[in-house]
Amino acid sequence: MLDLTQAYAGCPTSSLQFLHLPRETLLLYPFADSVVVLNARTLAFVRALAFWEVFPSTRHLAQPVQCLTVENSMKLVVASLGHRVVAWSLSGTLNDYWRVHSSLLLPEDQQVTAFNCMSGLLAVGTRAGLSVYTLILENDLPTWSLKWSSSVPSLSRVRFSPSLMYIATTSLHDNVVRIYLTTTGRQTQAISHPRHVSDLIWRNSPSSSRDDPILYTITADATLRIFLPVLDAPQYLQLHSALDTFSSLPFSVASQENKSSVFRLDREVLNVALKSVLEQAQSAEDDARRRRIREITEEGWDIFLRVLGDGSLVVQAVANIDRRPPTLLKQFTLLQTAPGVLSGPPIHLYIVPNPGRPSLTLVTSPPLKTYELVILPFFDARIDGLRLVASGAEHADADARDDSRAELVRFTRTPNGEGVGAIRSDASGEVWHFDWAKTGRIVRQGRWAADDAAPVDQFVVFDAGRRFLTYSSSANTLTLRTTPPATVRVPSLTSLFALSPSSHASPYRTLVGITASQTVVVISATISGTSTSLSILSETPLPLPVPPKLILPVDPMAWVGQLGSGTRGIAQTHDVLLSVSEEGELAFWIPEGSLEGPPDRAASNGQVNGVNGADKPRGREGHIVVWKCTGQVRTGRKGFSMARCSSAKKSVLVVPTPEGEELTIWDSKESEFALGLEYREVLSDPIRDLDWAATPDGQSILAVGFAHRVELLCQQRATYFDETAGWSVCWKIDMSGMIPHPISDSIWLARGTLLVGAGHQLFMFGQRRERDGDGKRREESLFEHVARQNGPLDDYHPQMILQCLLWEKIELVKKIIVNLAHNVESGLDIHEWKNLPIETFLQKDEDARAVRIFWLSVVSRSSPHIYQASSHRKNYSLLFDIPESKDDEEDPFSPPVIQKLLDRLEEQPIPHLSRSENASLLVLIQAALEIEEHRRALDPNGLRYLISMRSFYILNRRASEPNTPASPHSGASRPPQLKRRERLRYRDMIWAFHSDSQEVLLTTSMAACEGKMCWSDARALGVFTWLRSVDAMRAHMEVVARNEYMAGDNRDPTACSLFYFALGKVKLVHGLWRQAAWHKEQQVMLRFLNNNFQEPRWRTAALKNAFALLSKRRFEYAAAFFLLGGSLKDAVNVCLRNLSDWQLAVALARVMEQGDDGPILRDILNNTVIPLAFKDGNRWLASWAFWLLHRRDLAVRILVTPLQDMAAVLDVSITEIGDPHYDDPSLALLFSQLKSKTLQTAQGTSEISGRTEFNFVLQIARVFCRMGCHVLALDLPRHVPPPSPVSTRFALEPALRHKSSILIDIDVTTTPPTRRASPSRSPTRGASPVRAAPKEELKDEGDLVARKAGIGSLMKSAKQDVKVPEFDMNAFF
């Protein structure tokens, strides 16, 4: 998603070194305190080798690495800094592991000025001498041992000859090349040159039969000299030829050429590339072109390249160097190119091999650039013979080699991310423009040098990096770095940032500074042509009772063009500041009125042009910017160390804790239904940096910087299928393998580009392009991934299908599935699949059925492979004949079509869905097909239960099947994606509880268990939770008892005793024991059960046996004996405390107490179920418990009212309140059903203010959006019409219109209120993170009074007439 697109590793100031590997060539050069390693062809950053890894004392030295050499045979990289030398080696099967090889520490007065390493020998030149070291193993550690040392003039270059017999050196103070013997250090020759020697090269020719020393020298006048040994003195080198400008150009041209460079092209590298070209298949046309290549190879020419001032190239050859006598040398010009091939004569030029390519890589420096040298076109002097491959972005600056060597400290960017600046440890800095449209790189626009008198502490970048402003705390001065500069004195500032301008053409820029006393200083910068000025507009504190601990800017990137400069205008006003108090309270602030515009005349006292009046302290007199608070969030986090706020007003806080640093993310939309906390994690590694980015669709991405990595967090879509966190890491950038320096800062730029600073280097990570040059789609970008994780869903997504099923959109689901089948069969790319129109989602199921015939006709025309129309035309014998419709033939939602779709999705899952989501999609499609045959026999609630039950069983079956991603026997090493669920959610059970089709549901539940429902099945389906009929419960408990007895092969009576004893069928159990001859307890139980348990004596005996069984941990059997002894309470306690099965306790109580009014059941509900529901934040379970307790007013209120407020009105002891869990849209569906179902629920609804109910509907709409079901959020008000939040209304209008349909379940003469007379805040209980809700404002009480008046009127009318009216057919018309 994010790739390293560019590394700004500094410009090389000396020669380059190369390490040749089988697959690539590495380019190395020293910069600051490191050795930079790049790919020689692409200039892609590979690694930085830090000198201080070996010598930590050099960590912050101003002295850079001076010398560098590479030993290719041993893969050694040797560098020096001062009198220290470090060697690294490259190892690993992929040549990707760097380790410290060895080190050498010289005396402090011997500063290394030059060295060379070859075959285990190291020649070190210092200001006072030349030394040679050999590599030995001492205690299995590589060590450098001194071989000899001699005093010589200060050296600038040291080179071993290929035979290791000689060492050639140059001096800093003369133009003499000196030759030394490697064995003794004796000088054998001194070769004087007329000018300064800029380079010297020993000719290495392994293919030659001679090993005589041959030396090339290059002087400052671009003359290359060739030195060969004479016949009678092989150790003595003599000048035999020289290549200067006049030897390669006509005299008239050469006399005018005053700037050129000459380079030797490595003969061995060149020959390998030439031979690979000659070995390729050739045509007759290519034969003539290859004649020159063949001559160069066969004749053994040495090739030299001269770059002229106009950028043209002259290629020269010298022949017969390997032959004797030396008088046979010949030199001639091969070709000359047109001007402009290169930008000018470089200081250094090299050729390196391209493994696997018939070409070479040409490297120049400075500026650092690489070219592909294609052999045949190049030697034909064609323009396509040399093609630019890569260039170092920062090397385009003329003075890039004068960059500061200080480490990066902090970044600051423009509001739209098109400009960025960096400040370094020495208070110097640079400013860049991010040219994302053309090059995708940052281009330097300016810099400031370190100033000891007034060091820069803060700076601001604006106008896409073309202008910047600095602040110095020592002088309390702001300086606009223009020509001439503008300055103004300001109060002492702790932070400074720029606001986005309303128009790019506006001459005014607004800056905001925060003082140490947490006051806000607004500063105006006027930029009009060459005239610039600064002035202070206002200095005011925020209207808070206590000054905040921190004031931060709200990131404006999403408002000023998250894709760059395309949308700079601001459509509406946005928050500007975020304040964080000592108590962790977040407050968002916006200025009233515009902050832009010219300062009035009173501002002239502080306005400064140029340097005049720099000491004047103030700006606009009497002008005060008023800051307005737009929202607050109480986090309860104290002692935070870091905070940031995104454009979407997502705030992140970092709080140090004993376990580590706690990172929390908060939403600004805090209400009684949402606490604002979206994510919490305790991190063991210290956090160094935070920064927000905005996506085109308004989502937020958080970059969390650690010492050696950056983790990107994006928000996750809420889902029914997985227990996922609200945020998760979507990408990780690991810098530990690239650079040893810790990350100093990271910052987002435009277009989702992340700039990371570590040490002296900058690293830019950008998003991939959508398509490669070959047309293949690449990996999805960061923005695409974030949109997939939290954006709107496609209509075929399993979450969308599930919600449509729950919200009675069965016909819509069928259309979605058929449309998915059409898309799958069409063969189109998934990005070309078509979704259903939005209007389809807004239709009711009745309306959808009305247009079904039309829709089927459309499908039949567009999808003939799905819809098989009749092959014959219908014959009409009479005018009014109506052919019989065949639904099974005309319905595209048929078993064959669905089965074909399931098979296709099994073979080819949808790519962008996870394995779990693909499996859930198959489950829901199969469930939709299976419930179609039951829909006419079920009410909507029963249908919801059936959907959930079928999905539950299909999911568990698929999770248990072999050869599936979830199967533990599939042999796959990856963890399973599907997990078995132990039971239905309580939400699904409550749908069955409120269904009027319980007989059908019980039948289908039994069928799902294949007619053998045991207690584990009944508990998983919640059967005894949702059954309302006592007779049905007793009958079904007998079924469960029989199945428990028949479940095992042994027919164990102990398995069913609990249930039969609950039904009072002791004699039946006695009969079962008669058949258990195999059981060791048969005789004892037969004798014991033969007694009369109506007598106290035998009841006491049963209780004693129960306690004995408890001591043996036979809990279920102990509960059975408690029932036999007539102690239901003890049996229930065993179920609750020992078996942890409150459903079993409820089932026993409801059956034995013959209903829902028994004291044992009420005790279970009050002391176990309700506290459990509050602890888990499960409103469904609490609503069911209140319904059984005949507190149906509370059953409605619990769905909407905050849990802490509900706990305050209950007589039950609530010790812990968990997460309120308002992330379930079905809560609104249940609330809309129950709010006016009975008088009690109507009374409970009247206790809820209109604003609270309105906010509840808005919260559910937000939950739909968080789930990706935006279209269902749009359809929500039709299902749950929200009341007006401000106007008073009669709460029970629907109930009054249909009074005959409301169940009167309340004594209208004596009705206790369910709401306290004076509501008060209740403290947070236990360790719950929830806070007490704020008191309702007075304006909501009017609506509450109206609601209470409505319930009073309804109760009065109910008291007068509670008779059911007679049936009247006219009532339907």
mmCIF file of N, CA, C and O in Angstrom, residues 23-77:
data_model
loop_
_atom_site.group_PDB
_atom_site.id
_atom_site.type_symbol
_atom_site.label_atom_id
_atom_site.label_comp_id
_atom_site.label_asym_id
_atom_site.label_seq_id
_atom_site.Cartn_x
_atom_site.Cartn_y
_atom_site.Cartn_z
ATOM 1 N N ARG A 23 23.052 -10.348 -8.437
ATOM 2 C CA ARG A 23 21.788 -9.861 -8.991
ATOM 3 C C ARG A 23 21.720 -8.351 -9.141
ATOM 4 O O ARG A 23 20.829 -7.839 -9.811
ATOM 5 N N GLU A 24 22.600 -7.641 -8.475
ATOM 6 C CA GLU A 24 22.565 -6.194 -8.530
ATOM 7 C C GLU A 24 23.916 -5.632 -8.145
ATOM 8 O O GLU A 24 24.814 -6.359 -7.693
ATOM 9 N N THR A 25 24.037 -4.329 -8.331
ATOM 10 C CA THR A 25 25.235 -3.610 -7.909
ATOM 11 C C THR A 25 24.810 -2.533 -6.932
ATOM 12 O O THR A 25 23.845 -1.795 -7.186
ATOM 13 N N LEU A 26 25.510 -2.463 -5.817
ATOM 14 C CA LEU A 26 25.206 -1.472 -4.796
ATOM 15 C C LEU A 26 26.137 -0.280 -4.945
ATOM 16 O O LEU A 26 27.335 -0.432 -5.201
ATOM 17 N N LEU A 27 25.577 0.901 -4.776
ATOM 18 C CA LEU A 27 26.331 2.158 -4.827
ATOM 19 C C LEU A 27 26.448 2.687 -3.407
ATOM 20 O O LEU A 27 25.453 2.754 -2.685
ATOM 21 N N LEU A 28 27.662 3.088 -3.018
ATOM 22 C CA LEU A 28 27.895 3.552 -1.648
ATOM 23 C C LEU A 28 28.648 4.872 -1.665
ATOM 24 O O LEU A 28 29.535 5.084 -2.497
ATOM 25 N N TYR A 29 28.286 5.735 -0.714
ATOM 26 C CA TYR A 29 29.030 6.975 -0.517
ATOM 27 C C TYR A 29 28.792 7.449 0.912
ATOM 28 O O TYR A 29 27.770 7.138 1.531
ATOM 29 N N PRO A 30 29.735 8.197 1.475
ATOM 30 C CA PRO A 30 29.570 8.682 2.847
ATOM 31 C C PRO A 30 28.758 9.964 2.882
ATOM 32 O O PRO A 30 28.847 10.814 1.992
ATOM 33 N N PHE A 31 27.931 10.070 3.927
ATOM 34 C CA PHE A 31 27.183 11.304 4.166
ATOM 35 C C PHE A 31 26.952 11.430 5.666
ATOM 36 O O PHE A 31 26.430 10.505 6.298
ATOM 37 N N ALA A 32 27.360 12.567 6.213
ATOM 38 C CA ALA A 32 27.247 12.828 7.648
ATOM 39 C C ALA A 32 27.939 11.704 8.421
ATOM 40 O O ALA A 32 29.095 11.390 8.142
ATOM 41 N N ASP A 33 27.231 11.070 9.356
ATOM 42 C CA ASP A 33 27.868 10.039 10.170
ATOM 43 C C ASP A 33 27.556 8.638 9.687
ATOM 44 O O ASP A 33 27.670 7.670 10.435
ATOM 45 N N SER A 34 27.169 8.485 8.419
ATOM 46 C CA SER A 34 26.730 7.188 7.901
ATOM 47 C C SER A 34 27.322 6.936 6.527
ATOM 48 O O SER A 34 27.838 7.837 5.862
ATOM 49 N N VAL A 35 27.199 5.698 6.118
ATOM 50 C CA VAL A 35 27.501 5.282 4.750
ATOM 51 C C VAL A 35 26.175 4.936 4.089
ATOM 52 O O VAL A 35 25.441 4.066 4.575
ATOM 53 N N VAL A 36 25.847 5.609 3.019
ATOM 54 C CA VAL A 36 24.576 5.420 2.325
ATOM 55 C C VAL A 36 24.752 4.336 1.271
ATOM 56 O O VAL A 36 25.705 4.368 0.483
ATOM 57 N N VAL A 37 23.828 3.362 1.271
ATOM 58 C CA VAL A 37 23.859 2.258 0.319
ATOM 59 C C VAL A 37 22.619 2.357 -0.563
ATOM 60 O O VAL A 37 21.491 2.334 -0.057
ATOM 61 N N LEU A 38 22.834 2.462 -1.891
ATOM 62 C CA LEU A 38 21.745 2.560 -2.850
ATOM 63 C C LEU A 38 21.885 1.466 -3.889
ATOM 64 O O LEU A 38 22.962 0.893 -4.074
ATOM 65 N N ASN A 39 20.793 1.181 -4.593
ATOM 66 C CA ASN A 39 20.859 0.345 -5.778
ATOM 67 C C ASN A 39 21.465 1.177 -6.905
ATOM 68 O O ASN A 39 20.988 2.270 -7.206
ATOM 69 N N ALA A 40 22.512 0.659 -7.515
ATOM 70 C CA ALA A 40 23.263 1.465 -8.481
ATOM 71 C C ALA A 40 22.450 1.784 -9.726
ATOM 72 O O ALA A 40 22.749 2.767 -10.412
ATOM 73 N N ARG A 41 21.461 1.016 -10.054
ATOM 74 C CA ARG A 41 20.672 1.275 -11.257
ATOM 75 C C ARG A 41 19.506 2.220 -10.983
ATOM 76 O O ARG A 41 19.320 3.223 -11.663
ATOM 77 N N THR A 42 18.713 1.909 -9.948
ATOM 78 C CA THR A 42 17.501 2.684 -9.681
ATOM 79 C C THR A 42 17.691 3.763 -8.638
ATOM 80 O O THR A 42 16.786 4.567 -8.417
ATOM 81 N N LEU A 43 18.833 3.777 -7.966
ATOM 82 C CA LEU A 43 19.097 4.689 -6.856
ATOM 83 C C LEU A 43 18.110 4.486 -5.708
ATOM 84 O O LEU A 43 17.883 5.386 -4.912
ATOM 85 N N ALA A 44 17.503 3.304 -5.662
ATOM 86 C CA ALA A 44 16.599 2.987 -4.553
ATOM 87 C C ALA A 44 17.417 2.814 -3.279
ATOM 88 O O ALA A 44 18.478 2.180 -3.283
ATOM 89 N N PHE A 45 16.897 3.366 -2.202
ATOM 90 C CA PHE A 45 17.611 3.303 -0.933
ATOM 91 C C PHE A 45 17.600 1.870 -0.414
ATOM 92 O O PHE A 45 16.565 1.211 -0.394
ATOM 93 N N VAL A 46 18.774 1.402 0.015
ATOM 94 C CA VAL A 46 18.903 0.052 0.548
ATOM 95 C C VAL A 46 19.131 0.096 2.054
ATOM 96 O O VAL A 46 18.398 -0.525 2.822
ATOM 97 N N ARG A 47 20.127 0.864 2.471
ATOM 98 C CA ARG A 47 20.427 0.911 3.901
ATOM 99 C C ARG A 47 21.412 2.030 4.170
ATOM 100 O O ARG A 47 22.122 2.473 3.266
ATOM 101 N N ALA A 48 21.424 2.469 5.412
ATOM 102 C CA ALA A 48 22.454 3.383 5.901
ATOM 103 C C ALA A 48 23.230 2.681 7.007
ATOM 104 O O ALA A 48 22.633 2.102 7.917
ATOM 105 N N LEU A 49 24.541 2.697 6.895
ATOM 106 C CA LEU A 49 25.409 2.092 7.898
ATOM 107 C C LEU A 49 25.950 3.208 8.779
ATOM 108 O O LEU A 49 26.712 4.063 8.314
ATOM 109 N N ALA A 50 25.545 3.208 10.026
ATOM 110 C CA ALA A 50 25.910 4.293 10.938
ATOM 111 C C ALA A 50 27.237 3.998 11.609
ATOM 112 O O ALA A 50 27.454 2.895 12.131
ATOM 113 N N PHE A 51 28.106 5.001 11.602
ATOM 114 C CA PHE A 51 29.429 4.842 12.207
ATOM 115 C C PHE A 51 29.323 4.687 13.720
ATOM 116 O O PHE A 51 30.107 3.980 14.341
ATOM 117 N N TRP A 52 28.332 5.345 14.313
ATOM 118 C CA TRP A 52 28.225 5.321 15.775
ATOM 119 C C TRP A 52 27.727 3.985 16.322
ATOM 120 O O TRP A 52 27.695 3.783 17.539
ATOM 121 N N GLU A 53 27.345 3.046 15.444
ATOM 122 C CA GLU A 53 27.000 1.717 15.929
ATOM 123 C C GLU A 53 28.207 1.030 16.562
ATOM 124 O O GLU A 53 28.059 0.200 17.469
ATOM 125 N N VAL A 54 29.409 1.383 16.076
ATOM 126 C CA VAL A 54 30.629 0.802 16.622
ATOM 127 C C VAL A 54 31.269 1.746 17.624
ATOM 128 O O VAL A 54 31.742 1.320 18.677
ATOM 129 N N PHE A 55 31.277 3.034 17.299
ATOM 130 C CA PHE A 55 31.850 4.039 18.184
ATOM 131 C C PHE A 55 30.736 4.999 18.609
ATOM 132 O O PHE A 55 30.474 6.006 17.947
ATOM 133 N N PRO A 56 30.024 4.690 19.704
ATOM 134 C CA PRO A 56 28.878 5.527 20.110
ATOM 135 C C PRO A 56 29.253 6.977 20.391
ATOM 136 O O PRO A 56 28.401 7.855 20.300
ATOM 137 N N SER A 57 30.500 7.252 20.711
ATOM 138 C CA SER A 57 30.889 8.633 21.018
ATOM 139 C C SER A 57 30.812 9.544 19.806
ATOM 140 O O SER A 57 30.828 10.764 19.942
ATOM 141 N N THR A 58 30.724 8.971 18.616
ATOM 142 C CA THR A 58 30.634 9.786 17.397
ATOM 143 C C THR A 58 29.194 10.114 17.020
ATOM 144 O O THR A 58 28.961 10.652 15.932
ATOM 145 N N ARG A 59 28.220 9.786 17.893
ATOM 146 C CA ARG A 59 26.797 9.938 17.562
ATOM 147 C C ARG A 59 26.434 11.359 17.165
ATOM 148 O O ARG A 59 25.729 11.586 16.194
ATOM 149 N N HIS A 60 26.937 12.349 17.889
ATOM 150 C CA HIS A 60 26.543 13.725 17.619
ATOM 151 C C HIS A 60 27.739 14.591 17.244
ATOM 152 O O HIS A 60 27.712 15.808 17.432
ATOM 153 N N LEU A 61 28.771 13.990 16.718
ATOM 154 C CA LEU A 61 29.911 14.778 16.251
ATOM 155 C C LEU A 61 29.555 15.525 14.975
ATOM 156 O O LEU A 61 28.820 15.020 14.119
ATOM 157 N N ALA A 62 30.093 16.722 14.868
ATOM 158 C CA ALA A 62 29.873 17.494 13.641
ATOM 159 C C ALA A 62 30.731 16.977 12.500
ATOM 160 O O ALA A 62 30.458 17.253 11.331
ATOM 161 N N GLN A 63 31.773 16.212 12.804
ATOM 162 C CA GLN A 63 32.686 15.694 11.794
ATOM 163 C C GLN A 63 32.030 14.533 11.044
ATOM 164 O O GLN A 63 31.535 13.592 11.654
ATOM 165 N N PRO A 64 32.006 14.557 9.713
ATOM 166 C CA PRO A 64 31.366 13.484 8.953
ATOM 167 C C PRO A 64 32.349 12.367 8.635
ATOM 168 O O PRO A 64 33.554 12.469 8.874
ATOM 169 N N VAL A 65 31.797 11.278 8.081
ATOM 170 C CA VAL A 65 32.630 10.193 7.550
ATOM 171 C C VAL A 65 33.393 10.722 6.341
ATOM 172 O O VAL A 65 32.806 11.296 5.423
ATOM 173 N N GLN A 66 34.752 10.558 6.340
ATOM 174 C CA GLN A 66 35.554 11.163 5.287
ATOM 175 C C GLN A 66 35.947 10.201 4.188
ATOM 176 O O GLN A 66 35.920 10.556 3.018
ATOM 177 N N CYS A 67 36.340 8.985 4.534
ATOM 178 C CA CYS A 67 36.900 8.068 3.545
ATOM 179 C C CYS A 67 36.072 6.792 3.487
ATOM 180 O O CYS A 67 35.530 6.340 4.497
ATOM 181 N N LEU A 68 36.035 6.209 2.292
ATOM 182 C CA LEU A 68 35.249 4.994 2.087
ATOM 183 C C LEU A 68 35.910 4.156 1.012
ATOM 184 O O LEU A 68 36.372 4.673 -0.013
ATOM 185 N N THR A 69 35.980 2.858 1.241
ATOM 186 C CA THR A 69 36.487 1.924 0.236
ATOM 187 C C THR A 69 35.703 0.630 0.326
ATOM 188 O O THR A 69 35.133 0.304 1.382
ATOM 189 N N VAL A 70 35.660 -0.117 -0.775
ATOM 190 C CA VAL A 70 34.894 -1.357 -0.866
ATOM 191 C C VAL A 70 35.804 -2.458 -1.370
ATOM 192 O O VAL A 70 36.551 -2.269 -2.342
ATOM 193 N N GLU A 71 35.759 -3.599 -0.718
ATOM 194 C CA GLU A 71 36.500 -4.786 -1.141
ATOM 195 C C GLU A 71 35.491 -5.803 -1.649
ATOM 196 O O GLU A 71 34.748 -6.403 -0.864
ATOM 197 N N ASN A 72 35.403 -6.004 -2.979
ATOM 198 C CA ASN A 72 34.331 -6.782 -3.578
ATOM 199 C C ASN A 72 34.447 -8.268 -3.305
ATOM 200 O O ASN A 72 33.431 -8.938 -3.098
ATOM 201 N N SER A 73 35.661 -8.815 -3.294
ATOM 202 C CA SER A 73 35.787 -10.259 -3.123
ATOM 203 C C SER A 73 35.334 -10.708 -1.744
ATOM 204 O O SER A 73 34.763 -11.796 -1.589
ATOM 205 N N MET A 74 35.559 -9.896 -0.725
ATOM 206 C CA MET A 74 35.145 -10.237 0.639
ATOM 207 C C MET A 74 33.856 -9.540 1.049
ATOM 208 O O MET A 74 33.389 -9.719 2.168
ATOM 209 N N LYS A 75 33.289 -8.728 0.165
ATOM 210 C CA LYS A 75 32.067 -7.963 0.439
ATOM 211 C C LYS A 75 32.237 -7.103 1.691
ATOM 212 O O LYS A 75 31.377 -7.067 2.576
ATOM 213 N N LEU A 76 33.354 -6.402 1.740
ATOM 214 C CA LEU A 76 33.666 -5.541 2.860
ATOM 215 C C LEU A 76 33.463 -4.083 2.467
ATOM 216 O O LEU A 76 33.810 -3.678 1.346
ATOM 217 N N VAL A 77 32.910 -3.323 3.401
ATOM 218 C CA VAL A 77 32.781 -1.876 3.258
ATOM 219 C C VAL A 77 33.524 -1.254 4.429
ATOM 220 O O VAL A 77 33.200 -1.515 5.593
#
